[in-house]
Structure formats: structure tokens, C-alpha cells
CSV table of C-alpha atoms in Angstrom, one decimal:
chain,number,residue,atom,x,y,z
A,1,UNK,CA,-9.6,-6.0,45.7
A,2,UNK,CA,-6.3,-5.3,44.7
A,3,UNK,CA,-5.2,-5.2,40.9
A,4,UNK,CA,-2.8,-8.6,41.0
A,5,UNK,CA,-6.1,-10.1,42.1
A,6,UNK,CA,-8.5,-8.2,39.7
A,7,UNK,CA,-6.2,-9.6,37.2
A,8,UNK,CA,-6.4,-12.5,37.8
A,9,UNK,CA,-10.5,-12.6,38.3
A,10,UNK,CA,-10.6,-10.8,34.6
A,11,UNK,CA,-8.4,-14.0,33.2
A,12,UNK,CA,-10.3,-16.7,34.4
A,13,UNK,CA,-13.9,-14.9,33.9
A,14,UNK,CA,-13.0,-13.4,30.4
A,15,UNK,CA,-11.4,-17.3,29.7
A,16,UNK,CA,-14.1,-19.0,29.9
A,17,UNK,CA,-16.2,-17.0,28.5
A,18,UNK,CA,-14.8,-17.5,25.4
A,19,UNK,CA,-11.8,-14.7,24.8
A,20,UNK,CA,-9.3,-15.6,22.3
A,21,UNK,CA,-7.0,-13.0,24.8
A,22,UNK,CA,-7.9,-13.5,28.2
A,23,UNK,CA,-5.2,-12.1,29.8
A,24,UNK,CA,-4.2,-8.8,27.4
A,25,UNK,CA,-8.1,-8.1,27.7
A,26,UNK,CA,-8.0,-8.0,31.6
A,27,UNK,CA,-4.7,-5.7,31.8
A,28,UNK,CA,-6.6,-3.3,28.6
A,29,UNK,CA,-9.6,-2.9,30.9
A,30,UNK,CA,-8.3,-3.1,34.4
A,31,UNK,CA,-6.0,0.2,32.9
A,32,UNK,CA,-8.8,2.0,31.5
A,33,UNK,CA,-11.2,1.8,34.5
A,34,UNK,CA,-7.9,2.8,36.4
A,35,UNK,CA,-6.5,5.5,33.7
A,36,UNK,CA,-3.3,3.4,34.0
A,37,UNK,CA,-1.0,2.2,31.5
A,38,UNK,CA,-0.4,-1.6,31.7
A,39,UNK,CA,3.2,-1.0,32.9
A,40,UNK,CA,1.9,0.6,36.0
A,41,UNK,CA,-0.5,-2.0,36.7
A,42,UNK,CA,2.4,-4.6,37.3
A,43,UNK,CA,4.8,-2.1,38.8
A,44,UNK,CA,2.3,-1.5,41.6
A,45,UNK,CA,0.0,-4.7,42.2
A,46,UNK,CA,-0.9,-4.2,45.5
A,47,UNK,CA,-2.5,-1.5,44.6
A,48,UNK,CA,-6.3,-1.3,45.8
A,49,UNK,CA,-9.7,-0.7,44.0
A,50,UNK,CA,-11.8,2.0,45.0
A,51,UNK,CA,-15.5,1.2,45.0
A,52,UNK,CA,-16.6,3.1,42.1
A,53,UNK,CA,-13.4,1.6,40.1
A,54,UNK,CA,-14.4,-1.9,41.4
A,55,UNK,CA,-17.9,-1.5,39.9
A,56,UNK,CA,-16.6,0.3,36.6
A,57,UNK,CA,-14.1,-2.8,36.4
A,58,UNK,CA,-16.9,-5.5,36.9
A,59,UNK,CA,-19.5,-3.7,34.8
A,60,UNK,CA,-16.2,-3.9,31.6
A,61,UNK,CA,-15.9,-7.6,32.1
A,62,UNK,CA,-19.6,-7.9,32.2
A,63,UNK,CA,-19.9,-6.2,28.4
A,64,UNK,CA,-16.6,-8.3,27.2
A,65,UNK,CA,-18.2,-11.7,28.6
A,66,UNK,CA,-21.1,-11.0,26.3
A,67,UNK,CA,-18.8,-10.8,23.4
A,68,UNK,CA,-18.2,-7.0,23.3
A,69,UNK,CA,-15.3,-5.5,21.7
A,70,UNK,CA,-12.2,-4.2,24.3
A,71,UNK,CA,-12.3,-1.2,21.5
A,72,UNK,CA,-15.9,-0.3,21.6
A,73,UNK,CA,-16.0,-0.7,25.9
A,74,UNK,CA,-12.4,1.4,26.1
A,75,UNK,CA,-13.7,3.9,23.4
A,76,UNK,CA,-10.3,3.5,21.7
A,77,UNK,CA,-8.1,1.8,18.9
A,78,UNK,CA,-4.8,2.1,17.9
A,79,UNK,CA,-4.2,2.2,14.1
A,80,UNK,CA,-0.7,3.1,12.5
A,81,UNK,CA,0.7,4.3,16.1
A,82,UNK,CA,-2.3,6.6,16.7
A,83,UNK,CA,-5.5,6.2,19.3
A,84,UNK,CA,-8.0,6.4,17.5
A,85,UNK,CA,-11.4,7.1,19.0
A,86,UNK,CA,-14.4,4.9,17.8
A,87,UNK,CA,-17.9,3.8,18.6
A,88,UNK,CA,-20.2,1.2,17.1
A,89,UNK,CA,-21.2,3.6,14.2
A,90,UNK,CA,-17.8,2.5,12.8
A,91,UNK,CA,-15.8,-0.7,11.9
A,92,UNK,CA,-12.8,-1.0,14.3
A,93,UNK,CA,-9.8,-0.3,12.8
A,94,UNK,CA,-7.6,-3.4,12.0
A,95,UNK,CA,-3.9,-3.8,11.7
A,96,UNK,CA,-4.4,-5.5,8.0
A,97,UNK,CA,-5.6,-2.1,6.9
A,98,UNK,CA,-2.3,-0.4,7.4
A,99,UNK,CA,-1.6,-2.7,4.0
A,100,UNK,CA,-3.5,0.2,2.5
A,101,UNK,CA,-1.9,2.8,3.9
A,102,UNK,CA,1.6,1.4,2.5
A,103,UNK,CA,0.3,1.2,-0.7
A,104,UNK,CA,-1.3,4.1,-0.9
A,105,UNK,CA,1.7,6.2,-0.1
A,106,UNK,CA,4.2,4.2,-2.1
A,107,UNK,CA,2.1,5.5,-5.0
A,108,UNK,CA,1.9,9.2,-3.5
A,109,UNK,CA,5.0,9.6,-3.8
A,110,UNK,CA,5.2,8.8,-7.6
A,111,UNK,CA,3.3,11.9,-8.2
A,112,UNK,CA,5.1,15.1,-8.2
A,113,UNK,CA,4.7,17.4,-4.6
A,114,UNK,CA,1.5,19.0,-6.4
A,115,UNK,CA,-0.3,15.5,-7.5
A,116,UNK,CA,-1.4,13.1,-5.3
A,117,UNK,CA,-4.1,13.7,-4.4
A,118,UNK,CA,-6.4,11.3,-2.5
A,119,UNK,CA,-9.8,10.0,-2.1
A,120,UNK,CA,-11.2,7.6,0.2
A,121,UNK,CA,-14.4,6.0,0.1
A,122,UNK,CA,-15.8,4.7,3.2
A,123,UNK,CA,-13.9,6.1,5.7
A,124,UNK,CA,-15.4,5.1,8.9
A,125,UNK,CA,-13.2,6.3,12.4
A,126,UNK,CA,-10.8,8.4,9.4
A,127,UNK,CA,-8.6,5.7,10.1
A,128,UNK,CA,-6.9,6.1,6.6
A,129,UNK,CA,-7.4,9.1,5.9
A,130,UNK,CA,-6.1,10.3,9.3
A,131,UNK,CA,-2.7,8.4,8.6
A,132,UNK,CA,-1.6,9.6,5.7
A,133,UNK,CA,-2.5,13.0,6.4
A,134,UNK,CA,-0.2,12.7,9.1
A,135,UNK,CA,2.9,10.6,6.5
A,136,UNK,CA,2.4,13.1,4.1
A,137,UNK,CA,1.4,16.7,4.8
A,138,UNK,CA,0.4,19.4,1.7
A,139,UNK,CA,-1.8,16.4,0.1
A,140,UNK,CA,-5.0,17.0,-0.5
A,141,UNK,CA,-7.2,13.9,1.2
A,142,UNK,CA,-11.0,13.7,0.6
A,143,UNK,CA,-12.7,11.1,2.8
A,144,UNK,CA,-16.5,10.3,2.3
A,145,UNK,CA,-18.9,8.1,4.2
A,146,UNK,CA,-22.4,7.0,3.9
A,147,UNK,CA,-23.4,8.0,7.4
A,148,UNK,CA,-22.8,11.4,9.2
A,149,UNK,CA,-22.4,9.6,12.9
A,150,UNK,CA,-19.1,8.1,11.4
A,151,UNK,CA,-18.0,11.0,10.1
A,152,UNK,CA,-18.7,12.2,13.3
A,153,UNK,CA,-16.2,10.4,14.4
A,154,UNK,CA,-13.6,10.2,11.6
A,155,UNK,CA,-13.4,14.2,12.2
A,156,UNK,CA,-13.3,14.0,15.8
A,157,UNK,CA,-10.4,12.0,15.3
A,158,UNK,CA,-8.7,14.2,12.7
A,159,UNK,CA,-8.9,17.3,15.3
A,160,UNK,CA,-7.7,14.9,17.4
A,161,UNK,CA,-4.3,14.4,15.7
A,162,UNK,CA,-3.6,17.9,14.1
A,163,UNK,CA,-5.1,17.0,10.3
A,164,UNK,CA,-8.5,18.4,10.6
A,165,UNK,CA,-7.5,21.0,8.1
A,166,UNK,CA,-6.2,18.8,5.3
A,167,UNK,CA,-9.3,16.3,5.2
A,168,UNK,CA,-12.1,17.2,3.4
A,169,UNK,CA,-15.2,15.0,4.9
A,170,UNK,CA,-18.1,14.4,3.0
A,171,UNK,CA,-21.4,12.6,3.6
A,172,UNK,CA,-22.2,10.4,0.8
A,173,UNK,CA,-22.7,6.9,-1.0
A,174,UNK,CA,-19.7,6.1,-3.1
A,175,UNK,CA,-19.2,8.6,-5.8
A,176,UNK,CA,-22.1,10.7,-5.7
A,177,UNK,CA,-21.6,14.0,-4.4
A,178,UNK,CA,-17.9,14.1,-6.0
A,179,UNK,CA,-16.7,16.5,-9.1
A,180,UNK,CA,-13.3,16.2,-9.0
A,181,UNK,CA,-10.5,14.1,-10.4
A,182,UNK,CA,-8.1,12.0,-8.1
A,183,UNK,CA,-5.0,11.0,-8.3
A,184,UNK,CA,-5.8,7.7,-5.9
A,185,UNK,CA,-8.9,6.4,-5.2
A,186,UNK,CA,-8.5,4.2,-2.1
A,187,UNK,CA,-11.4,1.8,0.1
A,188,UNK,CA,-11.8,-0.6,2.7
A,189,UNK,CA,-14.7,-2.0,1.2
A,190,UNK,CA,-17.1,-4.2,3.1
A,191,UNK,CA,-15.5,-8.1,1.7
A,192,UNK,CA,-17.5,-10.2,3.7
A,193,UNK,CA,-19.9,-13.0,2.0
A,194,UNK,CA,-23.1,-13.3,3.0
A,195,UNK,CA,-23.0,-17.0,3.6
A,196,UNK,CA,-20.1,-16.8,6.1
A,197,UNK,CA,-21.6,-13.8,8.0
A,198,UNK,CA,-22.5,-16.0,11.1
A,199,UNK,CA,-19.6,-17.5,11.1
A,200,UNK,CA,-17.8,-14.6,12.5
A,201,UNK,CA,-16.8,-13.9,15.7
A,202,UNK,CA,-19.9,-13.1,17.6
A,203,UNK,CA,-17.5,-9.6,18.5
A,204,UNK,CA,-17.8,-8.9,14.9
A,205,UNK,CA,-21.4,-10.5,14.3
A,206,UNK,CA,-23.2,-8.9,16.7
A,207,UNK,CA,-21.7,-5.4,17.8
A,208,UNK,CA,-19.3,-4.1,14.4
A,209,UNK,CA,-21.6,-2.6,11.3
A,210,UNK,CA,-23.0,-5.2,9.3
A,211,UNK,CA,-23.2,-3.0,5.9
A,212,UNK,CA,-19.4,-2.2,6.8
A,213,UNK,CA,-18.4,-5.9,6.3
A,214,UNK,CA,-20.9,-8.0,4.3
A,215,UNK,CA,-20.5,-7.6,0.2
A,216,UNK,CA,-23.1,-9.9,-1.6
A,217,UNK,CA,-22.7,-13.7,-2.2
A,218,UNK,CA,-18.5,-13.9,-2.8
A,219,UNK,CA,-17.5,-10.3,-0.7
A,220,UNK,CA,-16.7,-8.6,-3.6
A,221,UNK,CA,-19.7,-7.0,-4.7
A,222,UNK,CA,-18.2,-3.2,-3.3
A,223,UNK,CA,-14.8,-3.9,-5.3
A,224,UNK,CA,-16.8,-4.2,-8.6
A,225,UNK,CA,-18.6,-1.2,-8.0
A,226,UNK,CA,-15.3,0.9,-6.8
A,227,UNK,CA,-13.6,-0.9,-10.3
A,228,UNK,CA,-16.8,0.0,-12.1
A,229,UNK,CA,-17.3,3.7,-10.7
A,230,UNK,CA,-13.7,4.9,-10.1
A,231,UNK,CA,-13.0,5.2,-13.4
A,232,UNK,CA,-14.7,8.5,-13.9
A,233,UNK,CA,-12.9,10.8,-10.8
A,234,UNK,CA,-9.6,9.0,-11.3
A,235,UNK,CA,-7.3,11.1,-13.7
A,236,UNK,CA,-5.4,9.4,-16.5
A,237,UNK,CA,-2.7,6.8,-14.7
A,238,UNK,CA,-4.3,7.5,-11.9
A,239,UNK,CA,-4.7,4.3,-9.1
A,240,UNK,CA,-7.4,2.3,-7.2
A,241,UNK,CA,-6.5,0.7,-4.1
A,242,UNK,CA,-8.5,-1.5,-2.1
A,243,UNK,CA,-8.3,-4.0,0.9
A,244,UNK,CA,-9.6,-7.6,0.0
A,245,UNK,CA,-10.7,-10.6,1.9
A,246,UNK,CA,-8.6,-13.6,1.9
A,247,UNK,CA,-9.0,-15.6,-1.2
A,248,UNK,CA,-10.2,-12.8,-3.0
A,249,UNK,CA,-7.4,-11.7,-5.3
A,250,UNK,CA,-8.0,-13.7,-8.0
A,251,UNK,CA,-11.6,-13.0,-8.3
A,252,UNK,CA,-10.5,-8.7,-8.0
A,253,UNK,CA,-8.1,-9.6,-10.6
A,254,UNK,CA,-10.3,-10.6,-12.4
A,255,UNK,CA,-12.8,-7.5,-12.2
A,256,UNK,CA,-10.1,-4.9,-12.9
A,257,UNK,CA,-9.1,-7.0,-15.8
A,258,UNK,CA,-12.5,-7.6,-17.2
A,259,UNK,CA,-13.5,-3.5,-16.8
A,260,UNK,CA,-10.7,-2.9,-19.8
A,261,UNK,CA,-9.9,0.2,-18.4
A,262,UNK,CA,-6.7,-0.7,-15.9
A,263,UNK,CA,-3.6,-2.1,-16.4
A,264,UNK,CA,-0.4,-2.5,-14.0
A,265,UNK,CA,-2.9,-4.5,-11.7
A,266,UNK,CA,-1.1,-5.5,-8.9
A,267,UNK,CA,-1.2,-7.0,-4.8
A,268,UNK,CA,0.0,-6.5,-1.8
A,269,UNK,CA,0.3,-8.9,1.3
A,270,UNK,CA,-0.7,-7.5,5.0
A,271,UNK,CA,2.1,-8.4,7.8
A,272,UNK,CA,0.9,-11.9,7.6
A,273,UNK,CA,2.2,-12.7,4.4
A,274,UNK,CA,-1.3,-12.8,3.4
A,275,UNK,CA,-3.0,-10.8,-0.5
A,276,UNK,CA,-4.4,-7.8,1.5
A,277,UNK,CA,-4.7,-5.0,-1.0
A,278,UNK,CA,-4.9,-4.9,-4.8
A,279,UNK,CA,-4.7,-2.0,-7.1
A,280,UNK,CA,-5.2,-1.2,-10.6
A,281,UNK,CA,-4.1,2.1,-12.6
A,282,UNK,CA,-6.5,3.6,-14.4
A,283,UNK,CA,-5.1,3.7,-18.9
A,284,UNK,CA,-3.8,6.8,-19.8
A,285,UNK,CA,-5.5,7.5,-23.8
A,286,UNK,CA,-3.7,8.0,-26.7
């Protein structure tokens, strides 16, 4: 088989079995299994299969019929211009999360070059973390996560792009094992609600982390703990910045609002046009 026709068997196979992406799922594969960029794929389509890349091929397509993620079969996800690697012991990186990353360094830079400081909670592949250690080196960036196989991976990824020296991982459950005081706390919190958990994508439903995405009866059960908790490691004027669900900002508003301990609460729409992060700074006393 050569790869015009491979193509074309991954199209009509990954079609009807239910891809929202036939066709960009076929060229993502087809390149892995043949360490070739997409480019090259239609630059030389009479180029032939060996065996063993035949049967890596058809085993791909076999895993992506059942509903697999292309990013858990390829390994690999890109997030703010960088491959990430990941693995099911993480959430796949989306491009709504780079919302967080804007926001998080717009506020950075309102510190002076020795504040700044970040924490995030929940880190997962590092995705985060990663890019703003890469948009703003000398800051000091703590990431922490629940389980030590994501941080596995998180700090794979940080060797992986040079930062591994200015990310402090830690292995625990929110808050916990922290002392310090942060300038910005940031999260992609888990925003899911339990009632529209099978309602997902069966990608998302039955391979991504269910404690990564589902939050209690409205998705926002993680946001009133982050609200709730934050407020003792964030320093005085210091922010809180987390991804939401759609629908959810007024119900976040809400929760920052009723704490009484931030003001200058505001949001920030993902490339979309859609409320993707909100965040609250902590009152200064006086």
C-alpha cells in the first residue's frame, strides 16, 4: 500500500467510525508510524508501506476507531508552539488553556523583575507551567500534582524544553505541602458536572482522567476550593487565575465575590470568543 492510498483507507475507516476529523487524523497517524511530517506525505504519495509500517499503521486506526485519542496513540501534543509528551496519566493539553497562560503572564509582568512568582496547582503534562517558564525566564514557577506518574511526565517535558531548572515539581493535593507565599496562584481545575459526564465525547469519557475533569454537581466545586484555599499562600494583591467551563462565570463570580477576600475580579475569553478564565486579586489590608 502506498500512502495516497493508506490515506485514503484511514478517511473512510476513521469516518465512519465516528471522527469529528477523519482526514487530519489519518495524515497525524499515517506520519507518525512513518516519522514523516504531513508535508512529506503529500509531496511523495507513491511512496510505499513497509510491512512492519503497514501493521504499525493498521494497529493506529484500530485504537482511534475505538475512540482513542490521536494524542495518547502519537504520544504527543502541541500546546503554545511546543510538543508536549503525554500519556493517559494526564489530561491532554487543550488550545483553550493557553487563555491561562495569557492571563497569567499579563499579570507577571505587573510585578517588578523580582515578584512574580508562580504557582500552579494541578499541573498535569506541565503544560502551563512549561510555557511560561519558557515566556518569562528568572521567575520562579512551582507546579504541584496529586499524582507522581503526571509529574512524571510534566518533568520529562520540562527537560524536554530547557526549563527543568526553573520548575519546582511537587507531589501533592492542592495546598498541602506548600509554605510559601505567591505572587499568582493559577489552575486548570477539573469543571466538568457530574450529570454531563457521559455526555462527553467517548475520547474524553473513556480514555482522559476522570478526577481531572469532573467537579461535583455544577463543575465548580475545585474553583471554590482554589477561591477558598488560595487565600493563605497568595501575598497581599496577589492573583488567582483559573480556567472555567462554559457558563460558568457567573457562578465563579459569584464565589470570589462571596469569599470577601478579592476584588478586581475579572474574565477572559479563549480564541473562541468564549469566558475561559477568571481571576480575582487577593485585598491588600490596611
Amino acid at each position: 500500500m502506498n500512502v495516497k492510498n493508506a490515506l485514503k483507507k484511514a478517511e473512510r475507516l476513521l469516518r465512519e467510525s465516528g471522527s469529528p476529523s477523519p482526514r487530519l487524523d489519518g495524515e497525524v497517524l499515517l506520519g507518525w508510524c512513518l516519522s514523516a511530517g504531513r508535508i512529506s506525505l503529500y509531496a511523495h504519495p507513491e511512496r510505499l508501506l513497509t510491512e512492519d509500517e503497514h501493521e504499525r499503521f493498521n494497529h493506529a486506526l484500530a485504537r482511534r476507531s475505538a475512540g482513542e485519542p490521536v494524542a495518547y496513540i502519537v504520544g504527543t501534543k502541541e500546546f503554545w508552539s511546543l510538543s508536549l509528551d503525554v500519556s493517559k496519566d494526564v489530561l491532554i493539553p487543550r488550545p483553550d488553556t493557553e487563555a491561562v497562560v495569557e492571563e497569567t503572564l499579563e499579570l507577571m509582568n505587573r510585578f517588578s523583575s523580582s515578584g512574580g512568582n508562580v504557582l500552579e496547582i494541578g499541573t498535569g503534562s506541565g503544560a502551563i507551567s512549561i510555557a511560561l517558564a519558557r515566556e518569562a525566564p528568572g521567575r520562579i514557577i512551582v507546579a504541584t500534582d496529586t499524582s507522581e506518574k503526571a509529574l512524571a511526565v510534566a518533568v520529562n517535558n520540562a527537560r524536554k524544553h530547557g526549563v527543568e531548572n526553573r520548575i519546582f515539581f511537587i507531589c501533592g493535593d492542592l495546598f498541602g505541602p506548600l509554605r510559601k507565599k505567591f505572587d499568582i496562584v493559577c489552575a486548570n481545575p477539573p469543571y466538568i458536572a457530574e450529570d454531563a459526564w457521559r455526555s462527553l465525547p467517548r475520547g474524553v469519557r473513556d480514555f482522559e482522567p476522570r478526577e481531572a475533569l469532573v467537579a461535583g454537581p455544577d463543575g465548580t466545586e475545585f474553583h471554590g476550593q482554589l477561591i477558598d484555599k488560595a487565600q493563605s499562600l497568595l501575598t497581599g494583591g496577589g492573583w488567582l487565575v483559573m480556567e472555567i467551563g462554559d457558563g460558568q462565570r457567573r457562578n465563579v463570580e459569584e464565589l470570589f465575590f462571596g469569599s470577601g477576600a478579592y476584588d478586581s475580579v475579572r474574565s477572559r475569553r479563549d480564541m473562541t470568543g468564549k469566558d475561559r478564565v477568571m481571576a480575582g486579586r487577593k485585598k491588600t489590608r490596611r
